[in-house]
Coordinates of C-alpha atoms in Angstrom, one line a residue:
X25 CA 175.6 -24.0 262.0
X26 CA 176.1 -20.9 259.8
X27 CA 178.5 -22.7 257.3
X28 CA 175.6 -25.2 256.7
X29 CA 173.3 -22.4 256.0
X30 CA 176.0 -21.1 253.6
X31 CA 176.4 -24.3 251.8
X32 CA 172.6 -24.9 251.5
X33 CA 172.0 -21.4 250.4
X34 CA 169.2 -21.0 253.0
X35 CA 167.0 -17.8 252.8
X36 CA 168.5 -14.8 254.4
X37 CA 171.7 -16.5 255.0
X38 CA 173.5 -13.3 254.7
X39 CA 171.4 -11.6 257.3
X40 CA 171.8 -14.5 259.6
X41 CA 175.7 -14.2 259.5
X42 CA 175.5 -10.4 260.3
X43 CA 173.1 -11.0 263.2
X44 CA 175.3 -13.7 264.6
X45 CA 178.5 -11.6 264.1
X46 CA 176.9 -8.7 266.2
X47 CA 175.6 -11.1 269.1
X48 CA 179.2 -12.7 269.3
X49 CA 180.8 -9.3 269.3
X50 CA 178.5 -8.0 272.1
X51 CA 179.4 -11.0 274.2
X52 CA 183.0 -11.2 273.6
X53 CA 182.8 -14.5 271.7
X54 CA 185.8 -14.4 269.6
X55 CA 185.4 -17.9 268.0
X56 CA 181.8 -17.2 267.3
X57 CA 182.6 -13.7 265.9
X58 CA 185.4 -15.4 263.9
X59 CA 183.0 -18.0 262.5
X60 CA 180.3 -15.6 261.5
X61 CA 182.7 -13.2 259.8
X62 CA 184.2 -16.1 257.9
X63 CA 180.7 -17.6 256.8
X64 CA 179.4 -14.2 255.6
X65 CA 182.8 -13.8 253.6
X66 CA 182.4 -17.3 252.3
X67 CA 178.9 -16.7 251.2
X68 CA 179.9 -13.4 249.4
X69 CA 182.8 -15.1 247.6
X70 CA 180.8 -18.2 246.5
X71 CA 178.4 -16.4 244.4
X72 CA 180.1 -13.1 243.9
X73 CA 176.8 -11.6 243.7
X74 CA 175.6 -10.0 247.0
X75 CA 178.4 -8.0 248.5
X76 CA 176.3 -6.1 251.1
X77 CA 178.2 -5.2 254.3
X78 CA 181.3 -7.1 253.1
X79 CA 183.4 -4.3 254.6
X80 CA 181.9 -4.8 257.9
X81 CA 182.5 -8.6 257.6
X82 CA 186.0 -8.1 256.4
X83 CA 187.0 -5.8 259.2
X84 CA 185.4 -8.1 261.9
X85 CA 187.4 -11.1 260.2
X86 CA 190.5 -9.1 260.3
X87 CA 190.0 -8.1 264.1
X88 CA 189.5 -11.8 265.0
X89 CA 192.6 -12.6 263.1
X90 CA 194.6 -10.1 265.0
X91 CA 193.2 -11.0 268.4
X92 CA 193.9 -14.7 267.9
X93 CA 197.5 -13.8 266.8
X94 CA 197.9 -11.5 269.9
X95 CA 196.8 -14.0 272.5
X96 CA 199.0 -16.8 270.8
X97 CA 196.0 -18.9 270.0
X98 CA 194.8 -20.5 266.9
X99 CA 191.2 -21.4 265.4
X100 CA 190.5 -25.0 265.0
X101 CA 191.9 -26.7 261.9
X102 CA 188.6 -26.5 259.9
X103 CA 188.2 -22.8 261.0
X104 CA 191.7 -22.1 259.8
X105 CA 191.1 -23.7 256.4
X106 CA 188.0 -21.8 255.7
X107 CA 190.0 -18.7 256.5
X108 CA 192.7 -19.7 254.1
X109 CA 190.0 -20.1 251.4
X110 CA 188.7 -16.5 252.3
X111 CA 192.3 -15.0 252.0
X112 CA 192.7 -16.7 248.7
X113 CA 189.8 -14.9 247.1
X114 CA 189.8 -11.5 249.1
X115 CA 191.7 -9.8 246.4
X116 CA 188.5 -9.8 244.5
X117 CA 186.9 -7.7 247.3
X118 CA 189.8 -5.7 248.5
X119 CA 191.7 -3.8 245.8
X120 CA 194.7 -3.3 248.3
X121 CA 195.2 -7.1 248.0
X122 CA 196.8 -8.9 245.2
X123 CA 196.3 -12.4 243.8
X124 CA 200.0 -12.4 243.3
X125 CA 200.9 -12.0 246.8
X126 CA 203.4 -14.8 247.7
X127 CA 202.0 -15.0 251.2
X128 CA 198.9 -16.7 249.6
X129 CA 200.9 -19.8 248.3
X130 CA 201.2 -21.7 251.7
X131 CA 197.4 -21.0 252.1
X132 CA 196.7 -22.5 248.5
X133 CA 198.5 -25.4 249.3
X134 CA 196.7 -26.2 252.4
X135 CA 193.3 -25.8 250.7
X136 CA 194.4 -27.7 247.7
X137 CA 195.7 -30.6 250.0
X138 CA 192.2 -30.6 251.8
X139 CA 190.3 -30.7 248.8
X140 CA 192.4 -33.5 247.4
X141 CA 192.1 -35.6 250.6
X142 CA 188.6 -34.5 251.7
X143 CA 189.4 -35.5 255.1
X144 CA 186.9 -34.0 257.6
X145 CA 185.1 -32.0 254.9
X146 CA 181.3 -32.3 254.1
X147 CA 181.0 -33.0 250.4
X148 CA 179.5 -29.8 249.6
X149 CA 182.1 -27.9 251.4
X150 CA 184.9 -29.9 249.6
X151 CA 183.3 -28.7 246.2
X152 CA 183.1 -25.1 247.7
X153 CA 186.7 -25.0 248.5
X154 CA 187.6 -26.1 245.2
X155 CA 185.5 -23.6 243.4
X156 CA 187.3 -21.0 245.5
X157 CA 190.7 -22.3 244.5
X158 CA 189.7 -22.3 240.8
X159 CA 188.5 -18.8 241.2
X160 CA 192.0 -17.9 242.8
X161 CA 194.1 -19.7 240.2
X162 CA 191.7 -18.3 237.3
X163 CA 192.3 -14.7 238.3
X164 CA 196.2 -15.5 238.2
X165 CA 195.6 -16.7 234.6
X166 CA 197.0 -19.9 235.8
X167 CA 195.3 -22.4 233.3
X168 CA 197.5 -25.4 234.4
X169 CA 196.2 -25.3 238.0
X170 CA 192.7 -24.6 236.7
X171 CA 192.7 -27.7 234.6
X172 CA 194.4 -29.7 237.3
X173 CA 191.5 -28.9 239.8
X174 CA 189.0 -29.4 237.1
X175 CA 190.4 -33.1 236.6
X176 CA 190.5 -33.8 240.2
X177 CA 186.8 -32.8 240.8
X178 CA 185.5 -34.9 237.9
X179 CA 184.8 -37.7 240.3
X180 CA 184.5 -35.8 243.6
X181 CA 181.6 -33.7 242.4
X182 CA 179.6 -36.8 241.4
X183 CA 180.4 -38.5 244.8
X184 CA 177.4 -39.4 247.2
X185 CA 176.4 -36.3 249.3
X186 CA 177.1 -33.6 246.8
X187 CA 173.9 -31.7 246.6
X188 CA 172.4 -30.8 243.2
X189 CA 173.1 -27.3 244.1
X190 CA 176.9 -27.7 244.2
X191 CA 177.1 -29.9 241.4
X192 CA 175.2 -27.1 239.4
X193 CA 177.7 -24.5 240.7
X194 CA 180.6 -26.5 239.8
X195 CA 179.4 -27.1 236.1
X196 CA 178.5 -23.5 235.9
X197 CA 182.2 -22.7 236.9
X198 CA 183.6 -25.2 234.4
X199 CA 181.4 -23.8 231.8
X200 CA 182.7 -20.2 232.4
X201 CA 186.2 -21.1 232.5
X202 CA 186.2 -23.4 229.5
X203 CA 184.5 -20.8 227.3
X204 CA 186.8 -18.1 228.5
X205 CA 189.9 -20.2 227.7
X206 CA 188.5 -21.3 224.4
X207 CA 188.0 -24.9 225.5
X208 CA 184.5 -25.2 223.5
X209 CA 184.4 -28.9 223.8
X210 CA 184.8 -29.0 227.4
X211 CA 182.4 -25.8 227.8
X212 CA 179.7 -27.8 225.9
X213 CA 180.2 -30.9 227.9
X214 CA 179.7 -29.0 231.1
X215 CA 176.6 -27.4 229.6
X216 CA 175.3 -30.8 228.9
X217 CA 175.9 -32.0 232.5
X218 CA 174.2 -28.8 233.8
X219 CA 171.3 -29.3 231.5
X220 CA 171.0 -33.0 232.7
X221 CA 170.8 -31.5 236.3
X222 CA 168.1 -29.3 235.3
X223 CA 165.9 -32.1 233.9
X224 CA 165.8 -33.5 237.5
X225 CA 166.0 -30.5 239.8
X226 CA 164.3 -26.9 240.0
X227 CA 167.5 -24.9 240.2
X228 CA 166.8 -21.3 238.8
X229 CA 170.4 -20.2 239.5
X230 CA 171.7 -22.9 237.4
X231 CA 169.1 -22.4 234.7
X232 CA 170.3 -18.7 234.5
X233 CA 173.9 -19.8 234.1
X234 CA 173.0 -22.4 231.3
X235 CA 171.1 -19.7 229.4
X236 CA 174.0 -17.4 229.8
X237 CA 176.3 -20.1 228.5
X238 CA 174.1 -20.8 225.5
X239 CA 174.2 -17.2 224.5
X240 CA 178.1 -17.3 224.6
X241 CA 178.3 -20.3 222.7
X242 CA 175.8 -19.0 220.1
X243 CA 178.0 -16.0 219.7
X244 CA 181.1 -18.1 219.1
X245 CA 179.2 -19.9 216.5
X246 CA 177.6 -17.0 215.0
X247 CA 174.1 -18.5 215.6
X248 CA 171.8 -15.6 216.3
X249 CA 168.6 -17.8 216.5
X250 CA 170.2 -19.9 219.2
X251 CA 171.3 -16.8 221.0
X252 CA 167.7 -15.2 220.9
X253 CA 166.2 -18.4 222.4
X254 CA 168.7 -18.2 225.2
X255 CA 167.9 -14.4 225.7
X256 CA 164.2 -15.5 226.0
X257 CA 165.1 -17.9 228.7
X258 CA 167.0 -15.3 230.7
X259 CA 163.9 -13.0 230.4
X260 CA 161.7 -15.8 231.6
X261 CA 164.0 -16.5 234.6
X262 CA 164.3 -12.7 235.8
X263 CA 161.3 -13.3 238.1
X264 CA 162.9 -16.2 239.6
X265 CA 166.3 -15.4 240.6
X266 CA 167.7 -13.4 243.3
X267 CA 168.2 -9.7 242.0
X268 CA 172.0 -10.1 242.9
X269 CA 172.4 -12.9 240.3
X270 CA 170.6 -11.0 237.4
X271 CA 173.6 -9.1 236.1
X272 CA 175.2 -12.3 235.0
X273 CA 172.3 -13.0 232.8
X274 CA 171.9 -9.4 231.8
X275 CA 175.5 -9.3 230.9
X276 CA 175.0 -12.2 228.4
X277 CA 172.0 -10.3 226.9
X278 CA 174.1 -7.1 226.4
X279 CA 176.8 -9.2 224.6
X280 CA 174.1 -10.6 222.1
X281 CA 173.0 -6.9 221.6
X282 CA 176.5 -5.8 220.9
X283 CA 177.1 -8.5 218.4
X284 CA 173.8 -7.4 216.5
X285 CA 175.0 -3.9 216.6
X286 CA 172.5 -2.8 218.9
X287 CA 174.9 -0.3 220.8
X288 CA 172.5 1.9 222.1
X289 CA 170.4 -0.7 223.6
X290 CA 173.4 -2.5 225.0
X291 CA 174.3 0.8 226.9
X292 CA 171.0 0.9 228.4
X293 CA 171.3 -2.7 229.7
X294 CA 174.6 -2.0 231.0
X295 CA 173.2 0.9 233.0
X296 CA 170.6 -1.6 234.6
X297 CA 173.4 -4.1 235.4
X298 CA 175.5 -1.3 237.1
X299 CA 172.4 -0.1 239.1
X300 CA 171.8 -3.6 240.5
X301 CA 175.6 -3.7 241.3
X302 CA 175.2 -0.6 243.3
X303 CA 172.2 -1.9 245.3
X304 CA 174.4 -5.1 246.2
X305 CA 177.5 -3.0 246.9
X306 CA 179.6 -5.0 244.1
X307 CA 183.2 -3.6 244.5
X308 CA 184.6 -1.6 241.7
X309 CA 187.0 -4.2 240.9
X310 CA 184.3 -6.9 240.3
X311 CA 182.2 -4.3 238.3
X312 CA 185.0 -4.0 235.7
X313 CA 183.6 -6.6 233.3
X314 CA 180.1 -4.7 233.3
X315 CA 181.8 -1.4 233.0
X316 CA 183.8 -2.8 230.0
X317 CA 180.7 -3.4 228.2
X318 CA 179.9 0.3 228.4
X319 CA 183.2 0.9 226.8
X320 CA 182.4 -1.7 224.0
X321 CA 179.0 0.1 223.4
X322 CA 180.7 3.4 223.1
X323 CA 183.1 1.9 220.7
X324 CA 180.2 0.8 218.5
X325 CA 178.8 4.1 218.5
X326 CA 182.0 5.7 217.3
X327 CA 182.6 7.4 220.8
X328 CA 186.2 6.2 221.1
X329 CA 187.5 8.9 223.4
X330 CA 184.7 8.0 225.8
X331 CA 185.4 4.2 225.4
X332 CA 189.1 4.8 226.2
X333 CA 188.2 7.0 229.2
X334 CA 186.1 4.2 230.8
X335 CA 188.8 1.6 230.3
X336 CA 191.5 3.9 231.6
X337 CA 189.3 4.7 234.7
X338 CA 189.4 1.0 235.8
X339 CA 193.2 0.9 236.1
X340 CA 193.5 1.8 239.8
X341 CA 191.2 -1.1 240.8
X342 CA 193.0 -3.8 238.6
X343 CA 196.1 -5.8 239.6
X344 CA 198.2 -8.6 238.4
X345 CA 196.6 -10.5 235.8
X346 CA 193.4 -8.3 235.8
X347 CA 195.7 -5.2 234.9
X348 CA 197.4 -7.1 232.0
X349 CA 194.0 -7.9 230.6
X350 CA 193.0 -4.3 231.1
X351 CA 196.0 -2.9 229.4
X352 CA 195.3 -5.3 226.4
X353 CA 191.7 -4.1 226.2
X354 CA 193.0 -0.3 226.3
X355 CA 195.5 -1.2 223.4
X356 CA 192.8 -2.7 221.4
X357 CA 190.5 0.4 221.8
X358 CA 193.4 2.7 220.8
X359 CA 194.0 0.4 217.6
X360 CA 190.2 0.6 216.7
X361 CA 190.1 4.3 217.1
X362 CA 193.2 4.7 214.9
X363 CA 191.9 2.4 212.4
X364 CA 188.4 4.2 212.3
X365 CA 190.0 7.7 212.0
X366 CA 189.4 9.8 209.1
X367 CA 191.9 10.7 207.4
X368 CA 193.5 7.5 208.4
X369 CA 195.9 7.6 211.4
X370 CA 199.6 6.9 210.5
X371 CA 199.9 5.3 213.8
X372 CA 197.2 2.7 213.4
X373 CA 199.5 -0.3 212.3
X374 CA 201.9 0.2 215.1
X375 CA 198.9 0.5 217.6
X376 CA 197.4 -2.8 216.0
X377 CA 200.7 -4.6 216.3
X378 CA 201.1 -3.4 220.0
X379 CA 197.5 -4.8 220.9
X380 CA 198.1 -8.1 219.3
X381 CA 201.5 -8.5 221.2
X382 CA 199.6 -8.0 224.5
X383 CA 197.0 -10.4 223.5
X384 CA 199.4 -13.0 222.6
X385 CA 201.2 -12.7 225.9
X386 CA 197.8 -13.4 227.6
X387 CA 196.7 -16.1 225.3
X388 CA 193.7 -13.9 224.7
X389 CA 192.1 -15.1 221.4
X390 CA 188.8 -13.5 222.0
X391 CA 190.1 -10.0 221.3
X392 CA 187.4 -7.6 219.9
X393 CA 184.9 -10.4 220.3
X394 CA 181.8 -7.8 219.7
X395 CA 183.5 -6.5 216.6
X396 CA 184.3 -9.5 214.3
X397 CA 185.2 -6.8 211.5
X398 CA 187.7 -5.0 213.6
X399 CA 189.2 -8.1 215.0
X400 CA 189.8 -9.4 211.4
X401 CA 191.4 -6.2 210.4
X402 CA 193.8 -6.2 213.4
X403 CA 194.6 -9.8 212.8
X404 CA 195.4 -9.1 209.0
X405 CA 197.7 -6.5 210.1
X406 CA 199.6 -8.7 212.3
X407 CA 199.8 -11.6 209.6
X408 CA 201.0 -9.2 206.9
X409 CA 203.7 -7.8 209.4
X410 CA 204.6 -11.4 210.5
X411 CA 203.8 -10.5 213.9
X412 CA 202.5 -13.3 216.5
X413 CA 201.4 -15.5 213.4
X414 CA 200.8 -18.6 215.2
X415 CA 198.7 -17.0 217.9
X416 CA 196.7 -14.8 215.3
X417 CA 196.1 -18.0 212.9
X418 CA 194.9 -20.1 216.0
X419 CA 192.5 -17.2 217.1
X420 CA 191.2 -16.8 213.6
X421 CA 190.7 -20.6 213.2
X422 CA 189.0 -20.9 216.6
X423 CA 186.6 -17.9 216.0
X424 CA 186.1 -18.7 212.1
X425 CA 186.7 -15.2 211.3
X426 CA 186.7 -14.1 207.5
X427 CA 189.4 -11.7 206.3
X428 CA 188.7 -8.0 205.8
X429 CA 189.1 -8.6 202.1
X430 CA 186.7 -11.3 200.9
X431 CA 189.3 -12.3 198.1
X432 CA 192.2 -12.8 200.5
X433 CA 193.0 -16.5 199.8
X434 CA 196.0 -16.6 202.0
X435 CA 194.3 -16.8 205.5
X436 CA 194.0 -19.7 208.0
X437 CA 190.8 -20.9 206.4
X438 CA 189.5 -24.4 207.7
X439 CA 188.6 -25.4 204.3
X440 CA 189.4 -23.9 200.8
X441 CA 187.4 -24.8 197.8
X442 CA 188.3 -24.2 194.2
X443 CA 185.8 -24.7 191.4
X444 CA 187.2 -22.2 189.0
X445 CA 189.6 -24.4 186.7
X446 CA 188.6 -27.6 188.4
X447 CA 187.7 -28.9 191.9
X448 CA 190.0 -29.0 194.6
X449 CA 189.6 -28.8 198.4
X450 CA 192.2 -28.1 201.0
X451 CA 191.7 -28.8 204.7
X452 CA 193.9 -26.7 206.9
X453 CA 196.1 -26.0 204.0
X454 CA 196.4 -29.7 203.0
X455 CA 195.0 -30.8 199.7
X456 CA 192.2 -33.5 200.1
X457 CA 192.4 -36.1 197.6
X458 CA 189.5 -38.6 196.4
X459 CA 186.6 -37.3 198.2
X460 CA 183.9 -39.7 198.6
X461 CA 183.4 -43.5 199.8
X462 CA 185.3 -46.5 199.0
X463 CA 184.1 -48.6 196.2
X464 CA 181.6 -51.3 197.2
X465 CA 183.2 -54.5 198.4
X466 CA 186.7 -52.9 198.3
X467 CA 187.3 -51.2 201.6
X468 CA 190.9 -50.8 201.3
X469 CA 190.7 -49.3 197.8
X470 CA 191.1 -45.7 197.0
X471 CA 188.3 -43.6 197.8
X472 CA 186.2 -42.4 194.7
X473 CA 184.1 -39.3 194.7
X474 CA 180.4 -39.6 195.4
X475 CA 178.5 -37.6 192.5
X476 CA 175.7 -35.9 194.5
X477 CA 177.7 -34.6 197.5
X478 CA 180.4 -33.3 195.1
X479 CA 177.8 -31.7 192.8
X480 CA 176.2 -30.1 195.9
X481 CA 179.6 -28.7 196.7
X482 CA 180.0 -27.3 193.5
X483 CA 176.6 -25.6 193.6
X484 CA 177.3 -24.3 197.0
X485 CA 180.8 -23.0 196.1
X486 CA 179.4 -21.3 192.7
X487 CA 176.7 -19.5 194.8
X488 CA 178.5 -18.1 198.0
X489 CA 175.3 -16.7 199.4
X490 CA 173.8 -20.1 199.5
X491 CA 170.7 -21.4 197.9
X492 CA 167.1 -22.3 198.9
X493 CA 166.8 -26.1 199.6
X494 CA 164.0 -26.2 197.2
X495 CA 166.3 -24.9 194.3
X496 CA 169.0 -27.4 195.0
X497 CA 166.5 -30.3 195.0
X498 CA 165.3 -29.3 191.6
X499 CA 168.7 -28.8 190.2
X500 CA 170.3 -32.0 191.7
X501 CA 167.1 -34.4 191.8
X502 CA 164.7 -33.4 188.9
X503 CA 161.2 -35.1 189.6
X504 CA 162.0 -38.0 187.4
X505 CA 165.2 -38.8 189.1
X506 CA 164.3 -39.1 192.7
X507 CA 161.1 -39.9 194.6
X508 CA 162.1 -38.3 197.7
X509 CA 164.4 -35.2 196.9
X510 CA 164.2 -33.7 200.4
X511 CA 165.7 -36.9 201.9
X512 CA 168.3 -37.2 199.2
X513 CA 169.3 -33.7 199.8
X514 CA 169.6 -34.3 203.5
X515 CA 171.8 -37.4 202.8
X516 CA 174.0 -35.4 200.3
X517 CA 174.4 -32.7 203.1
X518 CA 175.5 -35.3 205.6
X519 CA 177.9 -36.9 203.3
X520 CA 179.4 -33.9 202.1
X521 CA 180.0 -32.6 205.8
X522 CA 181.7 -36.3 206.6
X523 CA 183.8 -36.1 203.4
X524 CA 185.0 -32.6 204.3
X525 CA 185.6 -33.7 207.9
X526 CA 183.9 -30.5 209.1
X527 CA 180.2 -30.5 210.1
X528 CA 180.2 -26.7 210.5
X529 CA 181.3 -26.0 206.8
X530 CA 177.9 -26.5 205.5
X531 CA 175.2 -24.4 207.0
X532 CA 171.6 -25.3 207.0
X533 CA 169.3 -22.6 208.3
X534 CA 165.7 -21.0 207.4
X535 CA 165.3 -23.1 204.3
X536 CA 168.7 -22.2 202.8
X537 CA 172.0 -24.1 202.5
X538 CA 175.3 -22.5 202.1
X539 CA 178.9 -22.8 203.2
X540 CA 180.0 -21.2 206.3
X541 CA 181.8 -17.9 205.2
X542 CA 184.0 -18.0 208.2
X543 CA 185.2 -21.6 207.8
X544 CA 185.2 -21.9 204.1
X545 CA 187.0 -20.0 201.3
X546 CA 185.3 -20.1 198.2
X547 CA 187.3 -19.0 195.1
X548 CA 184.0 -17.9 193.5
X549 CA 183.1 -15.9 196.4
X550 CA 186.4 -14.3 196.6
X551 CA 186.4 -13.6 192.6
X552 CA 182.9 -12.0 192.9
X553 CA 184.1 -9.6 195.6
X554 CA 187.2 -8.6 194.0
X555 CA 185.3 -7.9 190.8
X556 CA 182.6 -6.0 192.5
X557 CA 185.5 -3.9 194.1
X558 CA 187.1 -3.4 190.7
X559 CA 190.3 -5.4 191.9
X560 CA 191.1 -7.0 188.6
X561 CA 194.5 -8.6 189.9
X562 CA 193.1 -10.4 192.9
X563 CA 190.0 -11.5 190.6
X564 CA 192.6 -12.8 188.0
X565 CA 194.4 -14.7 190.8
X566 CA 191.3 -16.5 191.6
X567 CA 190.0 -17.1 188.1
X568 CA 192.2 -20.0 187.3
X569 CA 190.0 -21.1 184.5
X570 CA 186.3 -21.6 183.7
X571 CA 183.9 -23.0 186.3
X572 CA 184.8 -26.7 186.8
X573 CA 186.9 -26.8 183.5
X574 CA 186.5 -30.0 181.6
X575 CA 183.5 -31.1 183.2
X576 CA 180.1 -31.5 181.6
X577 CA 177.7 -29.3 183.6
X578 CA 174.1 -29.4 184.1
X579 CA 172.1 -26.5 182.5
X580 CA 172.2 -24.4 185.6
X581 CA 175.7 -24.7 186.3
X582 CA 176.4 -23.9 182.7
X583 CA 174.8 -20.7 183.1
X584 CA 176.7 -19.8 186.3
X585 CA 180.0 -20.7 184.3
X586 CA 179.1 -18.4 181.4
X587 CA 178.0 -15.6 184.1
X588 CA 181.3 -15.8 185.9
X589 CA 183.2 -15.6 182.4
X590 CA 181.2 -12.5 181.5
X591 CA 182.0 -10.9 185.0
X592 CA 185.7 -11.7 184.3
X593 CA 185.3 -9.9 180.9
X594 CA 183.7 -7.0 182.4
X595 CA 186.3 -6.3 185.2
X596 CA 189.2 -6.9 182.7
X597 CA 187.6 -4.5 180.0
X598 CA 187.3 -1.8 182.8
X599 CA 191.1 -2.2 183.8
X600 CA 192.2 -2.3 180.1
X601 CA 190.3 0.9 179.3
X602 CA 191.7 2.6 182.3
X603 CA 195.5 1.7 181.7
X604 CA 195.1 2.6 178.0
X605 CA 193.6 6.0 178.9
X606 CA 196.7 6.4 181.1
X607 CA 199.1 5.4 178.1
X608 CA 200.1 2.3 179.9
X609 CA 199.9 0.1 176.7
X610 CA 202.6 -2.5 177.9
X611 CA 200.7 -3.0 181.2
X612 CA 197.5 -3.3 179.2
X613 CA 198.9 -6.0 177.0
X614 CA 200.2 -8.1 179.9
X615 CA 196.9 -7.9 181.5
X616 CA 195.0 -9.1 178.5
X617 CA 197.4 -11.9 177.9
X618 CA 197.0 -13.0 181.4
X619 CA 193.0 -12.9 181.0
X620 CA 193.2 -14.8 178.0
X621 CA 195.4 -17.6 179.7
X622 CA 192.8 -18.1 182.2
X623 CA 189.7 -17.7 180.0
X624 CA 190.4 -18.3 176.3
X625 CA 186.8 -17.8 175.5
X626 CA 187.3 -14.2 176.2
X627 CA 189.3 -13.3 173.2
X628 CA 186.3 -12.0 171.0
X629 CA 184.9 -10.1 173.9
X630 CA 188.1 -8.3 174.8
X631 CA 189.1 -7.6 171.0
X632 CA 185.7 -6.0 170.5
X633 CA 185.9 -4.1 173.8
X634 CA 189.3 -3.0 173.3

């Protein structure tokens, strides 16, 4: 049967469906033509990769449907169920159809009941129908139904008889949906299950999907090394997968290029993707994601008008939820164009707020994902205006985006560390007290700080760019104090992460250790950035006192304390001279008093410099 060939992805199944269709039509075999057209469309809709002859298949499908209706006949129950599944996902092929069509509701219910009961269905076909249901619900942005189906399939997909191919396709679907909706834990779990399948079976299609997911997760974590490894895996797989599937992997590569700022290279890769789409007759509606990449690349190149024209040209092919997403993308492109304008566009703030409102309505937290700096600027405008605050803060935490001004302390930081004036740490806005382990033999006692992890935290906070591991070993464990400083440093990092309850906060890469700039606000980093920008008031806001005031410091940290005090003196002296040159003596006196309150040791310096 053709449906078996579709389920098992046999070679040339597409051609087999067309051949059987032509034979059935020539002999007047209505049922045979119906089944061939249905199988061909299901094959296209299952992978959404090879769309060749889909119009011919669809025309035959509709003719058969009309002939059955005219004769007062009905196909068998199973044939009818497969036809229902085709109807649910046809809007992805035919722009004249809509996922929001009320006539699809009873069809969806019939398919759902069949998936839930499994009666009369082969195990693989049950999973296939579930996949088509998820595709339909996902295109309607109906997360509740998607999650319901995913929960329902947890046991079904592991049932005896479900082939590795369809297990892999299911976990691929879960990975993609979870990543899109920001369900990162679920995406990682599905990825692990897919990787376990690959250890037992040779499934190039699944391997490509896994590599693509690795790229997307690497982009979320800002882990370019992981992304590059996944890029290389996609390159190796290009010779082993069907050409129709390549655009999915190439798209992930283009996304990595965009994040790295390689906009011209991403534009070239997008041209290859669209050429493959043309070869396989991908409908305009389904090319939208690839065409959007062209728009993003043009934005990166500063070609804002071209980027907008590309997005606006997609409007006729997008409907329902897809149209809503497109309009949000257009609003974001307009906001970026206005923010990038020279001289500044007076409409920039209003356009940014409109874009954020559209994203909030969709729950679209990945706005401007290729441009973290622009995303942060748009988010900052919304926060300052009090617009969509909960949504914006959730998006910023999820994406670990730092603010446009590095000294901006009021931001939804996961962690906020203060060492100027004394050590204090806040997690999600709540002060953490008593970092460290309970005293030995007193598990119920108050937690006391562990010296080395807190010293490590102080060093990392005082050096925002991070430090070489060897430097930290020398500072924290001089040769006479520790026989194995490397192991001691690894233990201190582990304990610090545990104390902060945030493994992502401390980054270890390429022989350096530092705090994650998107997760952790360091008052030293903010102060240094404000001082470098000549922003004296933000610098004073953050300089609440000398580095670890009242603490006896090691020689290295003592030097850092003195350097920061000198930096404060320099920025304050510059501001005082400017104010006095303008005759603003009262303002200068107030500034000097404030600086001395923060750092009394500046008295001689300010007096001599004044």
